[in-house]
Coordinates of C-alpha atoms in Angstrom, one line a residue:
M1 CA 77.2 -25.7 -75.9
E2 CA 73.6 -24.7 -75.6
T3 CA 70.9 -27.2 -74.6
S4 CA 67.7 -27.3 -76.7
P5 CA 64.5 -26.5 -74.8
I6 CA 62.6 -29.4 -73.6
P7 CA 59.6 -30.4 -75.7
V8 CA 56.2 -30.3 -74.3
L9 CA 54.0 -33.2 -75.8
T10 CA 50.3 -33.7 -75.8
V11 CA 49.3 -37.5 -75.4
Q12 CA 46.0 -38.7 -76.3
T13 CA 44.2 -40.8 -73.6
A14 CA 40.8 -42.2 -72.6
P15 CA 39.0 -41.3 -69.3
F16 CA 38.7 -43.9 -66.5
E17 CA 35.5 -44.0 -64.6
D18 CA 36.8 -44.9 -61.2
Q19 CA 38.9 -41.8 -60.4
R20 CA 36.7 -40.0 -57.9
P21 CA 38.8 -39.1 -55.0
G22 CA 37.6 -40.3 -51.6
T23 CA 38.1 -38.9 -48.0
N24 CA 42.0 -39.1 -48.3
G25 CA 42.4 -38.7 -52.2
L26 CA 42.5 -41.5 -54.8
R27 CA 43.6 -44.9 -53.3
R28 CA 44.2 -47.9 -55.3
K29 CA 46.1 -51.0 -55.3
T30 CA 49.8 -50.1 -56.4
A31 CA 49.5 -52.3 -59.5
V32 CA 46.6 -50.2 -60.8
F33 CA 48.7 -47.0 -60.8
E34 CA 51.7 -49.0 -62.0
G35 CA 50.3 -51.3 -64.4
K36 CA 47.1 -49.6 -66.1
K37 CA 48.3 -47.5 -68.9
N38 CA 48.0 -43.6 -68.3
Y39 CA 46.1 -44.3 -65.1
L40 CA 48.5 -42.2 -63.1
Q41 CA 48.8 -39.6 -65.8
N42 CA 45.1 -39.2 -66.1
Y43 CA 44.6 -38.5 -62.6
I44 CA 47.6 -36.0 -62.3
Q45 CA 46.2 -34.2 -65.4
S46 CA 42.7 -34.2 -63.6
V47 CA 44.2 -32.5 -60.4
L48 CA 46.3 -30.0 -62.3
S49 CA 43.2 -29.1 -64.6
S50 CA 40.9 -28.7 -61.7
I51 CA 43.1 -25.6 -60.9
D52 CA 41.9 -22.5 -62.9
L53 CA 44.2 -21.9 -65.8
R54 CA 45.1 -18.3 -64.6
D55 CA 46.0 -19.5 -61.2
R56 CA 48.0 -22.4 -62.5
Q57 CA 50.4 -20.3 -64.8
G58 CA 53.6 -19.8 -63.0
C59 CA 52.4 -20.9 -59.5
T60 CA 54.2 -22.9 -56.9
M61 CA 53.2 -26.4 -55.8
V62 CA 54.7 -28.7 -53.2
V63 CA 55.2 -32.2 -53.6
G64 CA 56.0 -35.1 -51.1
S65 CA 55.7 -38.7 -50.5
D66 CA 55.8 -41.1 -47.7
G67 CA 58.4 -43.2 -49.4
R68 CA 56.3 -46.1 -50.5
Y69 CA 57.0 -48.2 -53.5
F70 CA 56.3 -46.4 -56.8
S71 CA 56.6 -43.0 -55.1
R72 CA 59.9 -42.0 -56.9
A73 CA 58.5 -43.1 -60.4
A74 CA 55.3 -41.2 -59.7
T75 CA 57.2 -38.2 -58.6
E76 CA 59.0 -38.0 -61.8
V77 CA 55.7 -38.2 -63.8
I78 CA 54.3 -35.3 -61.6
V79 CA 57.5 -33.3 -62.4
Q80 CA 57.0 -33.8 -66.1
M81 CA 53.5 -33.0 -66.1
A82 CA 53.6 -30.0 -63.8
A83 CA 56.1 -28.3 -66.1
A84 CA 54.0 -29.1 -69.2
N85 CA 50.9 -27.7 -67.4
G86 CA 52.4 -24.3 -66.7
I87 CA 53.3 -24.8 -63.1
G88 CA 56.3 -22.4 -62.5
R89 CA 58.1 -24.0 -59.4
L90 CA 57.9 -27.1 -57.6
V91 CA 59.3 -27.5 -54.0
I92 CA 60.0 -31.3 -53.4
G93 CA 61.4 -32.9 -50.2
H94 CA 64.8 -34.5 -50.2
N95 CA 64.7 -37.8 -52.0
G96 CA 60.9 -37.1 -52.6
L97 CA 60.1 -37.6 -48.8
L98 CA 57.8 -35.1 -47.0
S99 CA 55.5 -36.0 -44.2
T100 CA 51.8 -34.8 -44.6
P101 CA 52.1 -32.2 -41.8
A102 CA 55.3 -31.0 -43.4
V103 CA 53.6 -30.4 -46.7
S104 CA 50.6 -28.5 -45.1
C105 CA 53.3 -26.5 -43.2
I106 CA 55.3 -25.7 -46.5
I107 CA 52.2 -24.8 -48.6
R108 CA 51.2 -22.3 -45.8
K109 CA 54.8 -21.0 -45.3
I110 CA 55.7 -20.4 -49.1
K111 CA 52.1 -19.5 -50.0
A112 CA 51.8 -22.3 -52.7
I113 CA 48.6 -22.9 -54.6
G114 CA 48.5 -26.6 -53.2
G115 CA 50.5 -29.8 -53.0
I116 CA 50.4 -33.3 -54.0
I117 CA 51.1 -35.9 -51.5
L118 CA 51.9 -39.6 -52.5
T119 CA 50.6 -41.6 -49.6
A120 CA 48.0 -44.3 -48.8
S121 CA 48.4 -43.4 -45.1
H122 CA 48.4 -46.4 -42.9
N123 CA 47.6 -49.0 -45.9
P124 CA 50.4 -51.5 -46.7
G125 CA 53.2 -50.7 -49.2
G126 CA 55.3 -52.6 -51.6
P127 CA 54.3 -53.8 -55.1
A128 CA 51.4 -55.8 -53.7
G129 CA 50.4 -53.0 -51.4
D130 CA 48.4 -49.7 -51.9
F131 CA 49.3 -46.4 -53.4
G132 CA 47.6 -43.0 -53.1
I133 CA 47.5 -39.5 -54.4
K134 CA 46.2 -36.6 -52.3
F135 CA 45.7 -33.0 -53.4
N136 CA 46.0 -30.5 -50.6
V137 CA 44.8 -26.9 -51.4
A138 CA 46.1 -23.4 -50.6
N139 CA 45.4 -23.4 -46.9
G140 CA 47.4 -26.6 -46.5
G141 CA 44.4 -28.7 -45.9
P142 CA 42.8 -31.6 -47.8
S143 CA 40.6 -30.8 -50.8
S144 CA 37.0 -29.7 -50.3
D145 CA 34.2 -31.6 -51.7
T146 CA 33.8 -28.9 -54.3
V147 CA 37.4 -29.5 -55.4
M148 CA 37.1 -33.3 -55.3
E149 CA 34.1 -33.1 -57.5
R150 CA 35.9 -30.9 -60.0
I151 CA 38.8 -33.5 -60.1
C152 CA 36.2 -36.3 -60.7
Q153 CA 34.4 -34.4 -63.5
V154 CA 37.7 -33.7 -65.4
S155 CA 38.7 -37.2 -65.0
R156 CA 35.5 -38.5 -66.6
T157 CA 35.9 -36.5 -69.9
L158 CA 39.7 -36.3 -70.2
E159 CA 41.0 -37.0 -73.7
E160 CA 44.5 -35.9 -73.4
Y161 CA 47.4 -34.8 -71.0
A162 CA 50.5 -32.7 -71.4
I163 CA 53.9 -33.9 -70.3
C164 CA 57.7 -33.3 -70.8
P165 CA 59.0 -36.9 -71.0
D166 CA 62.7 -35.8 -71.3
L167 CA 62.7 -33.8 -68.2
R168 CA 64.8 -35.5 -65.5
I169 CA 65.4 -34.3 -62.0
D170 CA 67.8 -35.4 -59.3
L171 CA 65.8 -35.9 -56.0
S172 CA 69.0 -36.6 -53.9
R173 CA 70.5 -33.1 -54.7
L174 CA 69.4 -30.4 -52.4
G175 CA 69.0 -26.9 -54.1
R176 CA 67.4 -25.3 -57.3
Q177 CA 67.5 -27.0 -60.6
E178 CA 66.1 -24.9 -63.7
F179 CA 64.8 -26.2 -67.0
D180 CA 64.1 -24.4 -70.2
L181 CA 60.9 -25.7 -72.0
E182 CA 59.5 -25.3 -75.6
N183 CA 57.1 -22.3 -76.0
K184 CA 57.7 -21.2 -72.3
F185 CA 59.1 -17.7 -71.6
K186 CA 60.3 -18.4 -68.1
P187 CA 62.2 -21.6 -67.1
F188 CA 60.6 -24.3 -65.0
R189 CA 62.2 -24.5 -61.5
V190 CA 62.4 -27.5 -59.2
E191 CA 63.7 -26.8 -55.5
I192 CA 64.7 -30.0 -53.5
V193 CA 64.4 -28.9 -49.9
D194 CA 65.4 -30.4 -46.5
S195 CA 62.5 -32.5 -45.6
V196 CA 62.5 -31.5 -41.8
E197 CA 63.8 -28.1 -41.6
L198 CA 60.7 -25.8 -42.2
Y199 CA 58.6 -28.1 -40.1
L200 CA 61.1 -28.0 -37.3
Q201 CA 61.1 -24.3 -37.4
L202 CA 57.4 -24.2 -37.0
L203 CA 57.6 -26.5 -34.0
R204 CA 60.2 -24.3 -32.3
N205 CA 57.7 -21.6 -32.4
I206 CA 54.9 -23.5 -30.7
F207 CA 56.6 -25.5 -28.0
D208 CA 59.0 -24.9 -25.1
F209 CA 61.8 -27.2 -26.3
N210 CA 63.9 -26.6 -23.1
A211 CA 60.9 -27.8 -21.1
I212 CA 60.8 -31.0 -23.2
K213 CA 64.5 -31.4 -23.2
S214 CA 64.4 -31.4 -19.3
L215 CA 62.5 -34.6 -19.4
F216 CA 65.5 -36.4 -20.9
S217 CA 68.0 -35.4 -18.2
G218 CA 68.7 -35.6 -14.6
P219 CA 68.1 -38.6 -12.1
D220 CA 64.4 -38.9 -13.0
Q221 CA 64.8 -38.7 -16.7
L222 CA 62.2 -40.0 -18.9
K223 CA 63.0 -43.0 -21.2
I224 CA 61.1 -43.1 -24.4
H225 CA 60.6 -45.6 -27.2
I226 CA 59.4 -44.3 -30.6
D227 CA 58.6 -46.5 -33.6
A228 CA 58.6 -44.8 -36.9
M229 CA 57.4 -47.8 -38.5
N230 CA 59.7 -47.5 -41.4
G231 CA 57.7 -44.8 -42.9
V232 CA 58.5 -41.0 -43.6
M233 CA 58.7 -40.2 -39.9
G234 CA 62.2 -41.7 -39.4
P235 CA 64.2 -38.4 -40.3
Y236 CA 61.9 -36.3 -38.5
V237 CA 62.1 -38.4 -35.2
R238 CA 65.9 -38.5 -35.4
R239 CA 66.3 -34.9 -36.1
I240 CA 63.7 -33.5 -33.8
L241 CA 63.2 -35.8 -30.9
C242 CA 66.8 -37.0 -30.8
D243 CA 69.2 -34.4 -32.2
E244 CA 67.1 -31.2 -31.3
L245 CA 65.5 -32.3 -28.0
G246 CA 68.1 -34.7 -26.6
A247 CA 66.5 -38.1 -26.5
P248 CA 69.0 -40.7 -26.8
A249 CA 69.5 -42.2 -30.4
N250 CA 68.4 -45.6 -29.3
S251 CA 65.1 -44.1 -28.2
A252 CA 63.9 -44.4 -31.9
V253 CA 63.5 -47.6 -33.9
N254 CA 62.4 -48.5 -37.5
C255 CA 63.6 -45.1 -38.6
V256 CA 64.8 -46.0 -42.1
P257 CA 62.0 -45.3 -44.7
L258 CA 61.3 -48.5 -46.7
E259 CA 59.2 -48.9 -49.6
D260 CA 57.2 -51.6 -48.0
F261 CA 57.5 -50.4 -44.5
G262 CA 59.3 -53.7 -43.4
G263 CA 56.5 -55.8 -44.6
R264 CA 53.9 -54.7 -42.1
P265 CA 51.0 -52.2 -42.4
P266 CA 52.3 -48.8 -41.0
E267 CA 49.3 -48.5 -38.8
P268 CA 50.0 -47.1 -35.4
N269 CA 47.5 -49.2 -33.3
L270 CA 47.6 -52.1 -30.9
T271 CA 47.1 -54.6 -33.6
Y272 CA 50.0 -53.5 -36.0
A273 CA 52.5 -51.5 -33.8
T274 CA 53.4 -54.8 -32.1
S275 CA 57.2 -54.0 -31.7
L276 CA 56.2 -50.9 -29.8
V277 CA 53.6 -52.6 -27.7
D278 CA 56.1 -55.5 -26.9
G279 CA 58.9 -53.0 -26.0
M280 CA 56.7 -51.1 -23.8
K281 CA 55.3 -54.0 -21.7
G282 CA 58.5 -54.6 -19.6
G283 CA 58.3 -51.2 -18.0
D284 CA 61.7 -50.0 -19.0
F285 CA 60.1 -47.0 -20.9
G286 CA 57.8 -44.2 -19.4
F287 CA 56.6 -43.0 -22.8
G288 CA 56.0 -44.8 -26.3
A289 CA 54.7 -43.5 -29.6
A290 CA 54.3 -45.0 -33.2
F291 CA 53.5 -43.0 -36.3
D292 CA 51.9 -44.0 -39.7
A293 CA 53.4 -43.9 -43.0
D294 CA 53.0 -40.2 -43.8
G295 CA 53.2 -39.0 -40.1
D296 CA 49.7 -37.7 -39.6
R297 CA 48.5 -40.4 -37.2
Y298 CA 50.1 -41.6 -33.8
M299 CA 49.5 -43.9 -30.9
I300 CA 50.6 -43.0 -27.2
L301 CA 51.5 -45.7 -24.7
G302 CA 52.5 -45.2 -21.1
E303 CA 54.6 -47.3 -19.0
K304 CA 54.0 -51.1 -19.2
G305 CA 52.0 -50.6 -22.3
F306 CA 49.3 -48.3 -20.9
F307 CA 47.3 -47.5 -24.0
V308 CA 45.8 -44.0 -24.5
N309 CA 42.5 -44.1 -26.6
P310 CA 42.8 -41.5 -29.4
S311 CA 39.4 -40.0 -28.3
D312 CA 40.8 -39.6 -24.7
S313 CA 44.1 -38.3 -26.2
V314 CA 42.4 -35.3 -27.8
A315 CA 40.3 -34.5 -24.8
I316 CA 43.3 -34.6 -22.5
M317 CA 45.4 -32.3 -24.8
A318 CA 42.3 -30.0 -24.9
A319 CA 42.3 -29.8 -21.1
N320 CA 46.0 -29.2 -20.9
L321 CA 46.6 -26.7 -23.7
S322 CA 48.1 -24.1 -21.3
S323 CA 51.2 -26.5 -21.2
V324 CA 52.0 -25.2 -24.7
P325 CA 53.3 -21.6 -25.2
Y326 CA 51.5 -21.2 -28.6
F327 CA 48.1 -21.6 -26.8
R328 CA 49.0 -19.6 -23.8
Q329 CA 50.0 -16.7 -26.2
L330 CA 47.0 -17.1 -28.9
G331 CA 44.3 -18.4 -26.6
V332 CA 42.0 -21.2 -27.4
K333 CA 39.0 -20.6 -29.6
G334 CA 37.1 -23.8 -29.7
F335 CA 37.2 -27.7 -30.4
A336 CA 36.0 -30.0 -33.1
R337 CA 35.8 -33.9 -33.5
S338 CA 34.4 -36.2 -36.1
V339 CA 31.0 -37.7 -35.6
A340 CA 32.7 -41.2 -34.8
T341 CA 35.0 -39.9 -32.1
S342 CA 33.8 -40.2 -28.5
T343 CA 32.2 -37.3 -26.7
A344 CA 35.1 -37.0 -24.1
L345 CA 36.2 -33.7 -25.9
D346 CA 32.6 -32.3 -25.5
R347 CA 33.0 -32.5 -21.8
V348 CA 36.1 -30.6 -21.7
A349 CA 34.6 -28.0 -24.1
K350 CA 31.8 -27.6 -21.8
A351 CA 33.9 -27.2 -18.7
M352 CA 36.0 -24.6 -20.7
K353 CA 33.0 -22.8 -21.8
L354 CA 34.1 -23.1 -25.4
A355 CA 32.4 -24.2 -28.7
L356 CA 32.3 -27.9 -29.8
Y357 CA 31.9 -28.8 -33.5
E358 CA 30.9 -32.2 -34.6
T359 CA 31.7 -32.8 -38.2
P360 CA 31.8 -35.7 -40.6
T361 CA 35.0 -37.9 -40.9
G362 CA 37.6 -36.3 -43.0
W363 CA 40.1 -33.6 -42.0
R364 CA 38.9 -31.2 -44.7
Y365 CA 35.9 -30.4 -42.5
F366 CA 38.1 -28.8 -39.9
G367 CA 39.7 -26.6 -42.3
N368 CA 36.9 -24.1 -42.6
L369 CA 36.4 -24.0 -38.8
M370 CA 40.2 -23.2 -38.3
D371 CA 40.3 -20.6 -41.2
S372 CA 37.5 -18.7 -39.7
G373 CA 38.9 -18.7 -36.3
R374 CA 36.4 -21.0 -34.7
C375 CA 38.6 -23.9 -33.7
S376 CA 42.0 -24.2 -32.2
L377 CA 42.2 -28.1 -31.6
C378 CA 40.5 -31.0 -33.4
G379 CA 40.7 -34.7 -33.6
E380 CA 39.4 -38.0 -35.0
E381 CA 39.1 -41.5 -33.3
S382 CA 41.4 -42.9 -36.0
F383 CA 44.5 -41.6 -34.2
G384 CA 44.6 -38.3 -35.7
T385 CA 44.9 -35.0 -33.8
G386 CA 46.0 -31.5 -34.8
S387 CA 45.6 -27.8 -34.3
D388 CA 45.4 -24.6 -36.3
H389 CA 49.1 -24.4 -36.7
I390 CA 48.5 -26.3 -40.0
R391 CA 45.5 -27.7 -41.8
E392 CA 46.3 -31.5 -41.2
K393 CA 46.4 -34.0 -38.4
D394 CA 49.9 -34.0 -37.1
G395 CA 51.5 -37.1 -35.2
L396 CA 54.7 -35.6 -34.0
W397 CA 53.1 -32.3 -32.9
S398 CA 50.6 -34.4 -30.9
V399 CA 53.5 -36.3 -29.3
L400 CA 55.2 -33.0 -28.4
V401 CA 51.8 -31.9 -26.7
W402 CA 52.0 -35.0 -24.6
L403 CA 55.6 -34.5 -23.6
S404 CA 54.8 -30.9 -22.9
I405 CA 51.9 -32.0 -20.6
M406 CA 54.3 -34.4 -18.8
A407 CA 57.1 -31.8 -18.4
S408 CA 54.6 -29.3 -17.0
G409 CA 52.9 -31.5 -14.4
K410 CA 55.9 -33.8 -13.9
K411 CA 53.4 -36.7 -14.1
A412 CA 53.4 -40.1 -16.0
V413 CA 51.0 -41.0 -19.0
E414 CA 48.7 -43.2 -16.8
Q415 CA 48.5 -40.7 -14.1
I416 CA 47.5 -37.9 -16.6
V417 CA 44.9 -40.1 -17.9
R418 CA 43.4 -41.3 -14.8
E419 CA 43.3 -37.7 -13.2
H420 CA 41.5 -36.6 -16.3
W421 CA 38.8 -39.5 -16.0
A422 CA 38.3 -38.5 -12.3
M423 CA 37.6 -35.0 -13.3
F424 CA 35.5 -35.4 -16.4
G425 CA 34.4 -39.2 -16.3
R426 CA 35.5 -42.0 -18.6
N427 CA 34.2 -42.5 -22.1
Y428 CA 34.7 -46.2 -22.8
F429 CA 35.2 -46.5 -26.6
C430 CA 35.9 -49.0 -29.2
R431 CA 35.8 -49.5 -32.9
F432 CA 35.0 -52.7 -35.0
D433 CA 36.3 -52.8 -38.7
Y434 CA 34.8 -55.1 -41.2
E435 CA 37.3 -54.8 -44.1
G436 CA 37.1 -56.0 -47.8
L437 CA 33.3 -56.4 -47.9
D438 CA 31.3 -56.9 -51.1
P439 CA 30.4 -53.3 -51.9
R440 CA 26.8 -54.2 -52.8
A441 CA 26.3 -56.3 -49.6
A442 CA 27.7 -53.3 -47.6
F443 CA 25.6 -50.8 -49.3
Y444 CA 22.3 -52.7 -48.6
L445 CA 23.3 -53.5 -45.1
M446 CA 23.7 -49.8 -44.4
R447 CA 20.4 -48.9 -46.5
D448 CA 18.3 -51.5 -44.5
L449 CA 19.9 -50.4 -41.2
E450 CA 19.0 -46.7 -41.8
S451 CA 15.3 -48.0 -42.6
V452 CA 15.3 -49.6 -39.1
I453 CA 16.5 -46.7 -37.1
S454 CA 14.4 -44.1 -39.2
D455 CA 11.2 -45.9 -38.1
K456 CA 9.3 -43.6 -35.7
A457 CA 8.8 -46.6 -33.3
F458 CA 12.7 -47.1 -33.1
T459 CA 13.1 -43.9 -30.7
S460 CA 11.0 -45.6 -28.1
Q461 CA 12.6 -49.0 -28.2
K462 CA 14.5 -50.6 -25.4
F463 CA 17.2 -53.2 -25.6
A464 CA 17.9 -55.5 -22.7
V465 CA 21.2 -57.3 -22.7
G466 CA 22.0 -59.2 -19.5
D467 CA 21.1 -56.8 -16.5
H468 CA 21.5 -53.8 -18.8
V469 CA 18.7 -51.9 -20.4
Y470 CA 19.4 -49.4 -23.2
S471 CA 16.6 -46.9 -24.1
V472 CA 16.9 -45.2 -27.4
E473 CA 16.8 -41.5 -27.1
R474 CA 17.3 -40.4 -30.7
A475 CA 18.7 -41.9 -34.0
D476 CA 19.5 -40.3 -37.3
N477 CA 21.7 -40.3 -40.4
F478 CA 24.2 -37.6 -39.4
E479 CA 24.0 -34.4 -41.5
Y480 CA 26.5 -31.5 -41.3
I481 CA 25.9 -28.0 -42.2
D482 CA 29.1 -26.2 -42.3
P483 CA 28.7 -23.1 -40.0
V484 CA 31.2 -21.0 -42.2
D485 CA 29.8 -21.4 -45.7
G486 CA 26.5 -23.3 -45.3
T487 CA 27.5 -26.3 -47.4
V488 CA 25.8 -29.6 -46.4
A489 CA 27.3 -33.0 -46.1
R490 CA 24.6 -35.7 -45.9
N491 CA 24.7 -39.4 -45.1
Q492 CA 27.7 -39.1 -42.9
G493 CA 27.0 -42.1 -40.5
L494 CA 24.1 -43.8 -38.7
R495 CA 23.9 -42.6 -35.0
I496 CA 21.9 -44.1 -32.2
V497 CA 22.1 -42.2 -29.0
F498 CA 20.8 -43.9 -25.8
T499 CA 19.3 -42.1 -22.7
D500 CA 22.4 -42.9 -20.7
A501 CA 24.6 -41.0 -23.4
S502 CA 25.9 -44.2 -24.7
R503 CA 26.2 -44.1 -28.5
L504 CA 26.4 -46.5 -31.5
V505 CA 27.7 -45.1 -34.8
F506 CA 27.9 -47.1 -38.2
R507 CA 29.8 -45.8 -41.1
M508 CA 31.0 -47.0 -44.5
S509 CA 34.6 -45.9 -44.8
G510 CA 36.0 -44.3 -48.0
S511 CA 39.7 -44.7 -47.2
G512 CA 40.4 -48.0 -48.4
G513 CA 42.7 -49.2 -51.5
G514 CA 39.9 -50.2 -53.6
T515 CA 39.7 -53.7 -52.3
G516 CA 36.0 -53.8 -51.3
A517 CA 34.0 -51.7 -48.8
T518 CA 34.6 -51.3 -45.1
I519 CA 31.9 -50.9 -42.4
R520 CA 33.0 -49.4 -39.1
I521 CA 30.9 -49.8 -35.9
Y522 CA 31.8 -47.5 -33.1
A523 CA 30.5 -48.0 -29.5
E524 CA 30.7 -45.5 -26.6
S525 CA 29.6 -45.6 -23.0
F526 CA 30.2 -42.9 -20.3
E527 CA 31.1 -43.8 -16.7
R528 CA 31.3 -41.1 -14.1
D529 CA 32.2 -43.3 -11.2
P530 CA 36.2 -43.4 -10.6
E531 CA 35.8 -46.8 -8.9
R532 CA 34.5 -48.1 -12.3
H533 CA 37.2 -46.5 -14.4
S534 CA 39.5 -49.4 -14.5
R535 CA 37.2 -52.2 -16.1
E536 CA 38.0 -53.9 -19.4
T537 CA 36.7 -51.8 -22.3
Q538 CA 35.3 -54.8 -24.1
V539 CA 33.4 -56.0 -21.0
V540 CA 32.0 -52.6 -20.6
L541 CA 30.9 -52.2 -24.2
G542 CA 29.9 -55.8 -24.7
P543 CA 26.1 -55.1 -24.4
L544 CA 26.4 -52.1 -26.8
I545 CA 28.2 -54.2 -29.4
A546 CA 25.6 -57.0 -29.0
I547 CA 22.9 -54.6 -29.9
A548 CA 24.9 -53.3 -32.9
L549 CA 25.3 -56.8 -34.1
K550 CA 21.6 -57.6 -33.6
I551 CA 20.1 -54.7 -35.3
S552 CA 22.7 -54.6 -38.2
N553 CA 22.9 -58.4 -38.8
V554 CA 26.4 -57.8 -40.0
H555 CA 27.7 -61.2 -39.5
E556 CA 24.8 -62.9 -41.2
R557 CA 24.8 -60.4 -44.1
T558 CA 28.5 -60.5 -44.7
G559 CA 29.4 -64.0 -43.8
R560 CA 31.9 -62.8 -41.4
R561 CA 32.2 -64.2 -37.9
G562 CA 33.9 -61.1 -36.6
P563 CA 35.7 -57.9 -37.3
N564 CA 39.1 -57.7 -39.0
V565 CA 40.3 -55.1 -36.4
I566 CA 39.2 -54.0 -33.1
T567 CA 40.7 -50.6 -31.6

C-alpha cells in the first residue's frame, strides 16, 4: 500500500524582538522556548532562512544536542522544518546526542553546510533551567558576526514558517530514514549515526593511543577520575577513555546523560564540579577531569586536587605540543587567546618565535585564523581549549593532550605545571563573576568605567594598596581587527595594563540564559621568581581586585556584597 507524500505547511506567525543570537547562539530560559507559541519555530526558520536559498536546496546539515530537557521535542521540530525548507539530508546523533566538538568534526568530514546544536553549554538544565540553539557554519565553527546579524534581521521581519508536522523520526534507530514530501522531487533523508565513531576516528589520527594506553598499565599505572557531569560526554568518556584506551570502567562517573544533569549546573570548575574535587583530594588518583554539558569545556586536576588554571593549561599545552603526533607531523603555526585570558600563552609564543593573536571572547574569532593557516592552538580562560583539527573548543581532545604530555615525560600534573612556571614564570589569574544583574545598571556601570579609564589623566595614575603600588601603563576598550578579512569588532572589554605587566579586564558577558546581565572582572599578575610560585592566588591578586572594585564601584552600584562565582 502506497503512503501519501507528507504535506508541507506554511504557518503564519509574528516576529519576536529578542532573537538576536549572542556569543554562543540564542539562550533563554527553557520555559521561553517551550511555552511561548512559535518562539522555537521562529528562530529555527530564521536560521534556515539565513542560508541562501540556492545553497539550502538539497544540502546536508548536522543536528545534535547535549541531552538537556526539551532537546528531543526541539529536534523533532528542527527535522520537520528542515524538510519543509528544502534541506536534503540531516545527520543526527544517536538519540539526538552529539557533543559540540563532534558536530564540528562531522560538519567538516561530510562537508555539510552547517549544523544546529541544542545546548546552553554549562548553564543548568531541566524545565526550570536554560535552553540554547547554536548554528555552526560550513567550516565547523560558530556563526560569524555577519551570519548572526542575518539571523537577527530575518527574525525581526518573519511572518511565516514552513513545517511538515506529520513527519516523525525515530532517534533511537541507527541508519537511514527517507520521507516523500509534497511538491518535492527527491525524498528527504535523515541519518541517525553513532554519536562517537567519527569523532573517535579523528582522535585516532591525532594522538598516539598506544602511548596513552601505557599510562594505565604496569606497576606505576596512572589512576584517573573523570566526571562527565551527566552531560553528553558520558558515551564519549566510556567509549574512548575506557573501551579504547583501557582506563578502568570505574574511572568514569556521572556518565549517564540526564535532562537536568543531576540537578547541578554542568560547569567544570571548582565551584560546581564538587564530586570530582572531593574525589581527588584523598590522593588516590593522579589525574582528574570534568566536562561541561556539550563537551567543549574541561577542567584538569592533579593529585590531591591540584588545580590547573585554564590559562595555564593552554600555555602548557602550547609548550608541549611535540608530545602529540599531529603537531610533530604538521608543525605549529601560531597561537591565539581571548583578551580575557592570561598572557601565559604569550610567553610561550615568544619563546617559540611564533605569532600570538589576541581576540575578543568567542570561539568564532579563532576560526578565520585557523582557516587561513595562522593558528594551530587557541584557548580561553573559561575552560576552553582547541586546535585546528576542528573549529570548536574541545574538552576531550584537551584531556588527551594532557595525558600525552604525561606519557611523554613520565611526569605528574603538578610537576608539569611547576616546571612550566619555573621556565616561563607564573601568571596568577582569577575571574570574578557578577551574575543576574539589572541590565541597565550593568550597562551604565560599564559606560561610566570606560569614561574613567579613557581620561588622559588615568594613564599616569598610581594606585597604592598596602605596600603595593601599581602604575597604569595603558588603558582602552579592546578593539579587534581581523588580520584575515579586516572586519572590526569594537567594545570587546575594558583593559587596564600596569607597568609590571599586571592586568585588569572588565567584560559584560553575552552567554547567559536571558536572566539579567553578567559582569566579569579578570585580574592577572606575573611572577618570575620560582620562590614565589606557591602563594595563594587570592592573596597575590587581592590588591588588584581592590583596585578593580574601587574604580568600578561594582558593589555599590549593583547592591552586591561579592561575586556569584570566583574562578
